[in-house]
Amino acid sequence: MEQSHECPMTTKDVSLQELREKLAEFASVRGWDQFHSPRNLLLALVGEVGELSEIFQWKGEVARGLPNWSSDDKEHLEEEISDVLLYLVRLADVCGLDLGQAALTKIIKNAQKYPVKHQKY
Ligand SMILES: [Mg+2]
């Protein structure tokens, strides 16, 4: 897939484990572990969800793939959606959760709750 802008880092599949480790290191070397309580991280996550929401605010319905967005707008979206992911990964980590496994388990539960045969669309 072509990148919308130049990126100095290589493009590859990134695991939640890799993100978790990078975030733990990022916080540790800055002495930020003391601030990364579950509550603080949740509030930071909610703040970032707000920043993500602002991007879509007042735009009306937006087409999939964002065909009419500028590269700057898409870069801004990448930044804010990443902030949400990073705080979510960090929150799960400090709570001692395996986010990837939890998400896979939740997909299975959702599939059981919403079986395909009951779809009405
Ligand atoms: Mg942000």
Coordinates of N, CA and C and ligand atoms in Angstrom, one line a residue:
M1 N 0.9 -1.2 0.0 CA 0.0 0.0 0.0 C 0.9 1.2 0.0
E2 N 0.5 2.2 -0.8 CA 1.3 3.4 -0.9 C 1.0 4.3 0.3
Q3 N 2.1 4.9 0.8 CA 2.0 5.8 2.0 C 1.5 7.2 1.5
S4 N 0.7 7.9 2.3 CA 0.2 9.2 1.9 C 1.2 10.3 2.0
H5 N 2.3 10.0 2.7 CA 3.4 10.9 2.9 C 4.6 10.2 3.3
E6 N 5.8 10.9 3.2 CA 7.0 10.2 3.5 C 7.1 9.9 4.9
C7 N 7.6 8.7 5.2 CA 7.8 8.2 6.6 C 9.2 7.7 6.7
P8 N 10.0 8.2 7.6 CA 11.4 7.7 7.8 C 11.4 6.3 8.3
M9 N 10.4 5.8 9.0 CA 10.4 4.4 9.5 C 9.9 3.4 8.5
T10 N 10.3 2.2 8.6 CA 9.9 1.2 7.7 C 8.4 0.8 8.0
T11 N 7.8 0.4 6.9 CA 6.4 0.0 7.0 C 6.3 -1.5 7.1
K12 N 5.7 -2.0 8.2 CA 5.6 -3.5 8.4 C 4.5 -3.7 9.4
D13 N 4.1 -4.9 9.5 CA 3.1 -5.3 10.5 C 3.7 -5.0 11.9
V14 N 2.9 -4.3 12.7 CA 3.4 -4.0 14.0 C 2.5 -4.7 15.0
S15 N 3.1 -5.4 16.0 CA 2.4 -6.1 17.0 C 2.0 -5.3 18.2
L16 N 1.0 -5.6 18.8 CA 0.6 -5.0 20.1 C 1.8 -5.1 21.1
Q17 N 2.4 -6.2 21.1 CA 3.5 -6.5 22.0 C 4.7 -5.5 21.7
E18 N 5.0 -5.2 20.4 CA 6.0 -4.2 20.1 C 5.6 -2.9 20.6
L19 N 4.4 -2.5 20.4 CA 3.9 -1.2 20.8 C 4.0 -1.1 22.4
R20 N 3.6 -2.2 23.0 CA 3.6 -2.2 24.5 C 5.0 -2.0 25.0
E21 N 6.0 -2.7 24.4 CA 7.4 -2.6 24.8 C 7.9 -1.2 24.6
K22 N 7.6 -0.6 23.4 CA 8.1 0.7 23.1 C 7.5 1.8 24.0
L23 N 6.2 1.6 24.3 CA 5.6 2.6 25.2 C 6.1 2.5 26.6
A24 N 6.4 1.3 27.1 CA 7.0 1.0 28.4 C 8.3 1.7 28.5
E25 N 9.1 1.5 27.5 CA 10.5 2.1 27.4 C 10.4 3.6 27.4
F26 N 9.5 4.1 26.6 CA 9.3 5.6 26.4 C 9.0 6.2 27.7
A27 N 8.1 5.6 28.5 CA 7.7 6.1 29.8 C 8.8 6.0 30.8
S28 N 9.4 4.8 30.8 CA 10.5 4.5 31.8 C 11.6 5.5 31.7
V29 N 12.2 5.7 30.5 CA 13.3 6.6 30.4 C 13.0 8.1 30.7
R30 N 11.8 8.4 30.7 CA 11.4 9.8 31.0 C 10.9 10.0 32.4
G31 N 10.9 8.9 33.1 CA 10.4 8.9 34.5 C 8.9 9.1 34.6
W32 N 8.2 8.7 33.6 CA 6.7 8.9 33.6 C 5.9 7.8 34.2
D33 N 6.6 6.7 34.5 CA 5.8 5.6 35.1 C 4.9 6.0 36.3
Q34 N 5.5 6.9 37.1 CA 4.8 7.4 38.3 C 3.4 8.1 37.9
F35 N 3.3 8.6 36.7 CA 2.1 9.2 36.3 C 1.1 8.3 35.5
H36 N 1.6 7.1 35.1 CA 0.8 6.2 34.3 C 0.0 5.3 35.1
S37 N -0.8 5.8 36.0 CA -1.8 5.0 36.7 C -2.9 4.7 35.7
P38 N -3.7 3.6 36.0 CA -4.8 3.3 35.1 C -5.8 4.5 34.9
R39 N -6.1 5.1 36.0 CA -7.0 6.3 35.9 C -6.5 7.4 35.0
N40 N -5.2 7.8 35.2 CA -4.6 8.8 34.4 C -4.6 8.4 33.0
L41 N -4.2 7.2 32.7 CA -4.2 6.8 31.3 C -5.5 6.7 30.6
L42 N -6.5 6.3 31.4 CA -7.9 6.3 30.9 C -8.3 7.7 30.5
L43 N -8.0 8.7 31.4 CA -8.4 10.1 31.1 C -7.7 10.6 29.9
A44 N -6.4 10.3 29.8 CA -5.6 10.7 28.6 C -6.2 10.1 27.4
L45 N -6.6 8.8 27.5 CA -7.2 8.1 26.3 C -8.5 8.8 25.9
V46 N -9.3 9.2 26.8 CA -10.6 9.9 26.5 C -10.3 11.2 25.9
G47 N -9.3 11.9 26.4 CA -8.9 13.2 25.8 C -8.5 13.0 24.3
E48 N -7.8 11.9 24.0 CA -7.3 11.7 22.7 C -8.5 11.3 21.8
V49 N -9.5 10.6 22.3 CA -10.7 10.3 21.6 C -11.4 11.6 21.2
G50 N -11.4 12.5 22.1 CA -11.9 13.8 21.8 C -11.2 14.5 20.7
E51 N -9.9 14.5 20.7 CA -9.1 15.1 19.6 C -9.4 14.4 18.3
L52 N -9.5 13.1 18.3 CA -9.9 12.3 17.1 C -11.3 12.7 16.6
S53 N -12.2 12.9 17.6 CA -13.6 13.3 17.2 C -13.6 14.7 16.6
E54 N -12.8 15.6 17.0 CA -12.7 16.9 16.5 C -12.4 16.9 15.0
I55 N -11.6 16.0 14.6 CA -11.3 15.9 13.1 C -12.5 15.7 12.3
F56 N -13.5 14.9 12.8 CA -14.7 14.6 12.0 C -15.8 15.5 12.3
Q57 N -15.6 16.3 13.4 CA -16.7 17.2 13.8 C -17.1 18.2 12.7
W58 N -18.4 18.3 12.5 CA -19.0 19.3 11.5 C -18.7 19.0 10.1
K59 N -18.1 17.8 9.8 CA -17.8 17.5 8.4 C -18.9 16.8 7.7
G60 N -20.0 16.4 8.5 CA -21.0 15.6 7.9 C -20.5 14.2 7.6
E61 N -21.2 13.4 6.8 CA -20.8 12.0 6.5 C -19.5 12.1 5.7
V62 N -18.6 11.2 6.0 CA -17.3 11.2 5.3 C -17.2 9.8 4.5
A63 N -16.8 9.9 3.3 CA -16.7 8.7 2.4 C -15.6 7.8 2.9
R64 N -15.7 6.5 2.8 CA -14.7 5.6 3.2 C -13.5 5.8 2.3
G65 N -12.3 5.8 2.9 CA -11.0 6.0 2.2 C -10.7 7.5 2.2
L66 N -11.6 8.3 2.6 CA -11.4 9.8 2.7 C -10.8 10.4 1.4
P67 N -11.5 10.1 0.3 CA -11.0 10.5 -1.0 C -10.9 12.0 -1.2
N68 N -11.6 12.8 -0.4 CA -11.5 14.3 -0.6 C -10.7 15.0 0.5
W69 N -10.0 14.2 1.3 CA -9.2 14.8 2.3 C -7.8 15.2 1.8
S70 N -7.2 16.2 2.4 CA -5.9 16.6 2.0 C -4.9 15.7 2.7
S71 N -3.6 15.7 2.3 CA -2.6 14.9 2.9 C -2.4 15.4 4.4
D72 N -2.5 16.7 4.6 CA -2.3 17.2 5.9 C -3.4 16.7 6.8
D73 N -4.7 16.7 6.3 CA -5.8 16.2 7.1 C -5.6 14.7 7.5
K74 N -5.2 14.0 6.5 CA -4.9 12.5 6.7 C -3.8 12.3 7.7
E75 N -2.8 13.1 7.6 CA -1.7 13.0 8.6 C -2.1 13.3 10.0
H76 N -3.0 14.4 10.1 CA -3.5 14.7 11.4 C -4.4 13.6 12.0
L77 N -5.2 12.9 11.1 CA -6.0 11.8 11.5 C -5.1 10.6 12.0
E78 N -4.0 10.4 11.2 CA -3.0 9.3 11.6 C -2.5 9.6 13.0
E79 N -2.2 10.8 13.3 CA -1.6 11.2 14.6 C -2.6 10.9 15.7
E80 N -3.8 11.4 15.5 CA -4.8 11.3 16.6 C -5.3 9.9 16.8
I81 N -5.4 9.2 15.7 CA -5.9 7.8 15.9 C -4.8 6.9 16.5
S82 N -3.5 7.3 16.2 CA -2.4 6.6 16.9 C -2.3 7.0 18.4
D83 N -2.6 8.2 18.7 CA -2.6 8.6 20.1 C -3.6 7.7 20.9
V84 N -4.8 7.5 20.3 CA -5.8 6.6 20.9 C -5.3 5.2 21.1
L85 N -4.7 4.7 20.0 CA -4.2 3.3 20.1 C -3.1 3.2 21.2
L86 N -2.2 4.2 21.2 CA -1.1 4.1 22.1 C -1.5 4.2 23.6
Y87 N -2.5 5.1 23.9 CA -2.9 5.1 25.2 C -3.7 3.9 25.6
L88 N -4.5 3.3 24.6 CA -5.2 2.1 24.9 C -4.2 0.9 25.2
V89 N -3.2 0.8 24.4 CA -2.2 -0.2 24.6 C -1.5 0.0 26.0
R90 N -1.2 1.2 26.3 CA -0.5 1.5 27.6 C -1.4 1.2 28.8
L91 N -2.7 1.6 28.6 CA -3.7 1.3 29.7 C -3.8 -0.2 29.9
A92 N -3.9 -1.0 28.9 CA -4.0 -2.4 29.0 C -2.8 -2.9 29.7
D93 N -1.6 -2.4 29.4 CA -0.3 -2.9 29.9 C -0.3 -2.7 31.4
V94 N -0.6 -1.4 31.8 CA -0.4 -1.1 33.3 C -1.5 -1.8 34.1
C95 N -2.6 -2.3 33.4 CA -3.6 -3.1 34.1 C -3.3 -4.6 34.1
G96 N -2.2 -4.9 33.4 CA -1.7 -6.3 33.4 C -2.5 -7.2 32.5
L97 N -3.1 -6.6 31.4 CA -3.9 -7.3 30.5 C -3.2 -7.6 29.2
D98 N -3.5 -8.7 28.6 CA -3.0 -9.1 27.3 C -4.1 -8.6 26.3
L99 N -3.9 -7.4 25.8 CA -4.9 -6.7 25.0 C -5.2 -7.5 23.7
G100 N -4.2 -8.1 23.1 CA -4.4 -8.9 21.8 C -5.3 -10.1 22.1
Q101 N -4.9 -10.8 23.1 CA -5.7 -12.0 23.5 C -7.1 -11.6 23.9
A102 N -7.2 -10.6 24.7 CA -8.6 -10.1 25.1 C -9.4 -9.7 24.0
A103 N -8.8 -9.1 23.0 CA -9.6 -8.6 21.8 C -10.0 -9.8 21.0
L104 N -9.2 -10.8 20.8 CA -9.5 -12.0 20.1 C -10.7 -12.8 20.8
T105 N -10.6 -12.8 22.1 CA -11.6 -13.5 22.9 C -12.9 -12.7 22.7
K106 N -12.9 -11.4 22.7 CA -14.1 -10.6 22.6 C -14.7 -10.8 21.2
I107 N -13.9 -10.9 20.2 CA -14.5 -11.2 18.8 C -15.3 -12.5 18.8
I108 N -14.7 -13.5 19.5 CA -15.4 -14.8 19.6 C -16.7 -14.6 20.3
K109 N -16.7 -13.9 21.4 CA -17.9 -13.7 22.2 C -19.0 -12.9 21.3
N110 N -18.5 -11.9 20.6 CA -19.4 -11.1 19.7 C -20.0 -12.0 18.7
A111 N -19.2 -12.9 18.1 CA -19.7 -13.8 17.1 C -20.8 -14.8 17.6
Q112 N -20.6 -15.2 18.9 CA -21.6 -16.0 19.5 C -22.9 -15.2 19.8
K113 N -22.7 -14.0 20.2 CA -23.8 -13.1 20.5 C -24.6 -12.7 19.3
Y114 N -23.9 -12.5 18.2 CA -24.5 -12.1 16.9 C -24.2 -13.1 15.8
P115 N -24.9 -14.3 15.9 CA -24.6 -15.3 14.9 C -25.0 -14.8 13.5
V116 N -24.3 -15.3 12.5 CA -24.5 -14.8 11.1 C -26.0 -15.1 10.7
K117 N -26.5 -16.2 11.1 CA -27.9 -16.6 10.6 C -29.0 -15.6 11.1
H118 N -28.6 -14.8 12.1 CA -29.6 -13.8 12.6 C -29.5 -12.4 11.9
Q119 N -28.5 -12.3 11.0 CA -28.4 -11.0 10.3 C -29.6 -10.7 9.5
K120 N -30.1 -9.5 9.5 CA -31.3 -9.1 8.8 C -31.0 -8.1 7.7
Y121 N -29.8 -7.8 7.4 CA -29.5 -6.8 6.4 C -29.3 -7.5 5.1
Ligands
MG1 MG -3.5 13.8 20.3

